[in-house]
Short mmCIF file of C-alpha atoms in Angstrom, two decimals:
data_model
loop_
_atom_site.label_atom_id
_atom_site.label_comp_id
_atom_site.label_asym_id
_atom_site.label_seq_id
_atom_site.Cartn_x
_atom_site.Cartn_y
_atom_site.Cartn_z
CA MET A 1 -66.22 42.25 -23.48
CA GLN A 2 -62.89 42.85 -24.56
CA ARG A 3 -62.77 46.54 -23.44
CA SER A 4 -64.21 46.81 -19.96
CA THR A 5 -65.85 50.30 -20.19
CA GLU A 6 -67.82 51.69 -17.51
CA LEU A 7 -71.07 51.22 -19.60
CA GLN A 8 -70.51 47.39 -19.95
CA LEU A 9 -69.62 47.21 -16.41
CA ASN A 10 -72.80 48.97 -15.56
CA ASP A 11 -74.71 46.51 -17.74
CA LEU A 12 -73.02 43.43 -16.14
CA GLU A 13 -74.00 44.73 -12.73
CA SER A 14 -77.79 44.84 -13.99
CA HIS A 15 -77.52 41.33 -14.78
CA LEU A 16 -75.74 40.37 -11.50
CA GLY A 17 -78.19 42.50 -9.30
CA TYR A 18 -75.51 43.78 -7.53
CA ARG A 19 -73.73 47.38 -7.42
CA PHE A 20 -70.03 47.12 -6.74
CA ARG A 21 -68.08 49.69 -4.68
CA ASN A 22 -64.91 48.79 -5.86
CA ARG A 23 -65.47 48.25 -9.88
CA GLU A 24 -62.03 46.95 -9.90
CA LEU A 25 -63.00 43.49 -8.41
CA LEU A 26 -65.75 43.22 -10.90
CA ARG A 27 -63.36 43.54 -13.51
CA HIS A 28 -60.94 41.17 -12.05
CA ALA A 29 -63.65 38.44 -11.96
CA VAL A 30 -64.34 38.28 -15.63
CA THR A 31 -60.50 38.53 -16.63
CA HIS A 32 -59.66 35.06 -17.96
CA SER A 33 -55.91 34.01 -17.70
CA SER A 34 -55.93 33.78 -21.62
CA TYR A 35 -56.59 37.54 -21.52
CA ALA A 36 -54.39 38.43 -18.68
CA ASN A 37 -51.51 36.47 -20.65
CA GLU A 38 -51.97 38.01 -23.90
CA HIS A 39 -51.93 41.47 -22.02
CA HIS A 40 -48.74 40.77 -20.08
CA LEU A 41 -50.62 41.41 -16.73
CA LYS A 42 -49.18 40.10 -13.46
CA ARG A 43 -49.70 36.55 -12.69
CA GLU A 44 -52.49 37.41 -10.21
CA GLY A 45 -54.16 39.49 -12.71
CA ASN A 46 -56.64 36.97 -14.00
CA ASN A 47 -59.75 35.56 -11.95
CA GLU A 48 -58.51 32.22 -10.59
CA ARG A 49 -57.93 33.70 -7.16
CA LEU A 50 -61.44 34.96 -7.05
CA GLU A 51 -62.64 31.60 -8.35
CA PHE A 52 -60.97 29.88 -5.20
CA LEU A 53 -62.39 32.15 -2.70
CA GLY A 54 -65.66 31.98 -4.56
CA ASP A 55 -65.85 28.29 -4.53
CA ALA A 56 -65.33 28.37 -0.85
CA VAL A 57 -68.10 30.78 -0.27
CA LEU A 58 -70.57 28.92 -2.43
CA GLU A 59 -69.92 25.87 -0.71
CA MET A 60 -70.50 27.22 2.84
CA ILE A 61 -73.60 29.04 1.99
CA SER A 62 -75.18 26.16 0.06
CA SER A 63 -74.19 23.99 2.84
CA GLU A 64 -76.22 26.10 5.33
CA ASN A 65 -79.19 26.36 3.16
CA LEU A 66 -79.56 22.67 2.49
CA TYR A 67 -78.72 21.84 6.31
CA LYS A 68 -81.65 24.23 7.23
CA GLY A 69 -83.87 23.40 4.20
CA ASN A 70 -83.84 19.64 4.71
CA PRO A 71 -84.00 18.83 8.43
CA GLN A 72 -84.47 15.10 7.91
CA MET A 73 -81.93 14.48 5.40
CA PRO A 74 -78.88 12.50 6.19
CA GLU A 75 -75.57 13.82 5.75
CA GLY A 76 -74.59 11.19 2.72
CA GLU A 77 -77.66 12.71 0.86
CA LEU A 78 -76.94 16.42 1.79
CA THR A 79 -73.59 15.75 0.51
CA LYS A 80 -74.70 14.52 -2.94
CA LEU A 81 -77.27 17.08 -3.31
CA ARG A 82 -74.43 19.87 -2.58
CA ALA A 83 -72.24 18.36 -5.14
CA ARG A 84 -74.85 18.54 -7.89
CA LEU A 85 -75.58 22.19 -6.93
CA VAL A 86 -72.01 23.26 -7.25
CA CYS A 87 -70.88 21.32 -10.05
CA GLU A 88 -69.40 22.78 -13.18
CA PRO A 89 -72.35 22.12 -15.53
CA THR A 90 -74.99 23.70 -12.87
CA LEU A 91 -72.78 26.60 -12.63
CA ALA A 92 -72.12 27.04 -16.30
CA GLN A 93 -75.99 27.06 -16.64
CA CYS A 94 -76.44 29.77 -13.77
CA ALA A 95 -73.72 31.78 -15.64
CA LYS A 96 -75.65 31.43 -18.95
CA GLU A 97 -79.04 32.73 -17.33
CA ILE A 98 -77.13 36.07 -16.37
CA ALA A 99 -75.33 36.34 -19.73
CA LEU A 100 -72.04 36.40 -18.15
CA GLY A 101 -70.13 34.85 -20.99
CA SER A 102 -70.64 37.96 -23.15
CA PHE A 103 -68.83 39.98 -20.41
CA LEU A 104 -65.80 37.91 -20.07
CA LEU A 105 -62.44 39.19 -20.93
CA LEU A 106 -60.70 36.56 -23.19
CA GLY A 107 -57.70 36.23 -25.21
CA LYS A 108 -57.94 35.72 -28.89
CA GLY A 109 -57.39 32.22 -28.89
CA GLU A 110 -60.25 31.60 -26.40
CA GLU A 111 -62.28 33.91 -28.16
CA SER A 112 -61.80 32.42 -31.70
CA THR A 113 -62.30 28.78 -29.99
CA GLY A 114 -65.98 29.20 -28.22
CA GLY A 115 -64.41 29.98 -25.07
CA ARG A 116 -67.42 32.25 -23.94
CA GLU A 117 -69.85 29.07 -24.14
CA ARG A 118 -67.22 26.77 -22.47
CA SER A 119 -68.63 25.24 -19.18
CA SER A 120 -65.35 25.16 -17.62
CA ILE A 121 -64.90 28.87 -18.43
CA LEU A 122 -68.32 30.02 -17.39
CA SER A 123 -68.47 28.20 -14.05
CA ASP A 124 -65.10 29.57 -13.07
CA ALA A 125 -66.02 32.76 -13.77
CA PHE A 126 -69.22 32.53 -11.76
CA GLU A 127 -67.14 31.60 -8.62
CA ALA A 128 -65.03 34.29 -9.20
CA VAL A 129 -67.95 36.66 -9.15
CA ILE A 130 -69.18 35.33 -6.03
CA GLY A 131 -65.61 35.77 -4.57
CA ALA A 132 -65.80 39.44 -5.80
CA ILE A 133 -69.08 40.10 -4.13
CA TYR A 134 -68.04 38.43 -1.08
CA LEU A 135 -65.06 40.79 -0.78
CA ASP A 136 -66.87 43.91 -1.93
CA GLY A 137 -69.96 43.48 0.07
CA GLY A 138 -69.51 40.84 2.55
CA PHE A 139 -71.28 37.55 3.21
CA THR A 140 -74.75 38.64 3.50
CA ASN A 141 -74.44 40.04 -0.03
CA ALA A 142 -72.77 37.08 -1.34
CA LYS A 143 -75.40 34.90 0.16
CA GLU A 144 -78.07 36.86 -1.56
CA PHE A 145 -76.65 36.57 -4.82
CA ILE A 146 -76.27 32.63 -4.46
CA GLU A 147 -79.50 32.13 -3.06
CA ARG A 148 -81.15 34.21 -6.05
CA THR A 149 -79.05 32.42 -8.64
CA VAL A 150 -77.99 29.01 -7.77
CA LEU A 151 -80.50 27.94 -4.93
CA SER A 152 -83.50 29.58 -6.30
CA ASP A 153 -84.61 26.05 -7.59
CA VAL A 154 -82.77 23.40 -5.91
CA GLU A 155 -84.69 20.42 -7.56
CA HIS A 156 -84.19 21.68 -11.00
CA ARG A 157 -80.59 22.84 -10.52
CA ALA A 158 -79.71 19.58 -8.89
CA LEU A 159 -81.38 17.69 -11.95
CA PHE A 160 -79.29 19.25 -14.45
CA CYS A 161 -75.67 18.22 -13.24
CA ASP A 162 -76.45 14.55 -13.10
CA SER A 163 -79.28 14.27 -15.34
CA LYS A 164 -78.19 11.21 -17.53
CA THR A 165 -77.73 9.18 -14.18
CA ILE A 166 -80.94 10.35 -12.92
CA LEU A 167 -82.87 9.56 -16.27
CA GLN A 168 -81.28 6.13 -16.40
CA GLU A 169 -82.93 5.51 -12.46
CA LEU A 170 -86.16 6.84 -13.50
CA ILE A 171 -86.40 4.52 -16.54
CA GLN A 172 -85.10 1.51 -14.67
CA SER A 173 -87.44 2.18 -11.85
CA GLY A 174 -90.91 2.72 -13.89
CA HIS A 175 -90.59 2.44 -17.43
CA LYS A 176 -89.82 -0.68 -19.73
CA GLY A 177 -87.36 -0.44 -22.51
CA THR A 178 -83.77 0.73 -23.48
CA LEU A 179 -82.41 4.27 -23.10
CA SER A 180 -80.10 5.40 -25.79
CA TYR A 181 -78.50 8.80 -27.16
CA ARG A 182 -78.71 9.39 -30.83
CA LEU A 183 -76.79 11.95 -32.61
CA LEU A 184 -79.06 14.15 -34.83
CA SER A 185 -76.79 16.66 -36.42
CA GLU A 186 -73.30 18.08 -35.88
CA GLU A 187 -72.69 21.38 -37.36
CA GLY A 188 -69.97 24.24 -37.27
CA PRO A 189 -66.17 24.28 -37.82
CA GLU A 190 -63.85 21.68 -35.81
CA HIS A 191 -63.00 24.30 -32.90
CA MET A 192 -66.69 25.47 -32.61
CA LYS A 193 -68.87 22.35 -32.91
CA CYS A 194 -72.46 22.34 -32.07
CA PHE A 195 -74.02 19.03 -31.59
CA THR A 196 -78.07 17.83 -31.64
CA VAL A 197 -78.73 14.76 -29.61
CA CYS A 198 -81.97 13.03 -28.99
CA ALA A 199 -82.76 10.55 -25.87
CA CYS A 200 -84.93 7.94 -26.96
CA LEU A 201 -86.67 5.02 -24.94
CA ASP A 202 -86.41 2.21 -27.46
CA ASP A 203 -87.68 3.88 -30.82
CA THR A 204 -89.65 6.56 -28.90
CA LEU A 205 -87.78 10.38 -28.95
CA LEU A 206 -88.13 11.70 -25.30
CA ALA A 207 -86.36 15.10 -25.83
CA GLU A 208 -83.83 16.67 -27.84
CA GLY A 209 -80.42 18.64 -26.35
CA VAL A 210 -77.93 20.96 -27.96
CA GLY A 211 -74.37 21.60 -26.71
CA LYS A 212 -70.77 22.18 -27.55
CA THR A 213 -70.03 18.59 -26.92
CA LYS A 214 -71.87 15.46 -27.56
CA LYS A 215 -71.55 14.89 -23.79
CA ALA A 216 -73.26 18.53 -23.26
CA ALA A 217 -75.98 17.63 -25.70
CA GLU A 218 -76.61 14.26 -24.05
CA GLN A 219 -76.88 16.02 -20.93
CA GLU A 220 -79.48 18.47 -21.77
CA ALA A 221 -81.38 15.96 -23.78
CA ALA A 222 -81.59 13.89 -20.46
CA TYR A 223 -82.54 16.82 -18.39
CA ARG A 224 -85.33 17.65 -20.53
CA SER A 225 -86.50 13.99 -20.62
CA ILE A 226 -86.80 13.61 -17.06
CA LEU A 227 -89.04 17.08 -17.10
CA LYS A 228 -90.93 15.41 -19.68
CA LEU A 229 -91.56 12.07 -17.98
CA ARG A 230 -92.40 13.70 -14.75
CA LYS A 231 -95.12 16.02 -16.23
CA GLU A 232 -96.55 13.03 -18.07
CA ALA A 233 -96.40 10.99 -14.65
CA ALA A 234 -98.12 13.97 -12.86
CA GLU A 235 -100.65 14.33 -15.69
CA LYS A 236 -101.56 10.53 -15.15
CA ARG A 237 -101.88 10.83 -11.48
CA THR A 238 -104.40 13.76 -12.02
CA GLY A 239 -106.29 11.98 -14.54
CA ASP A 240 -106.72 8.81 -12.17
CA ASN A 241 -107.71 10.92 -9.30
CA ILE A 242 -110.50 12.75 -11.70
CA CYS A 243 -111.68 9.37 -12.64
CA ILE A 244 -112.11 8.24 -9.14
#
């Protein structure tokens, strides 16, 4: 969205599920520093300050949600779960689900090097949107947005952030074999690579993942592998019960 037309802002609001009273806050939230620098905007014209605010609001609301939803969970586990929910990969995934990248104002350099898909840019913009909603509509509207986007599926959100570690622990506890990641393909120009990686248990392919970096592709492959192994385990338990 190199030109923030009213129509584009309308579309963005539809994706967010929230209507702004002050549209400038929304425009501000999607303005990356590269665009602000390129267009000689004031230093505070990018979304970094809104990101700072949104980060604090997100941490508060997610903490409250986890505290109330897990009355028996100790402080240490709550802290780990919250960290997984508000980490960069998770927030970038949330941003992708509402197509936030397509509405960002980016400088030409960031645009040409795949900035709309970069996790750091997407997660920062997502937090900036939270900050903008908080300023425009208050705590209740910010809470509703976070609960609908980030906290709607806590289990799967938490899996996505630390999927490689969780998969390794899952295999060590219940499966024999060695986990490895293999690069299947590497496509695109140097500044816009796309990697496809598979997670394997010995010579058995568990799942594939695609990403702008090998690490991101491995993470997605691990996430999909966890879902696959859990589904297989659930089906096995169901089958055992039927036999009984």
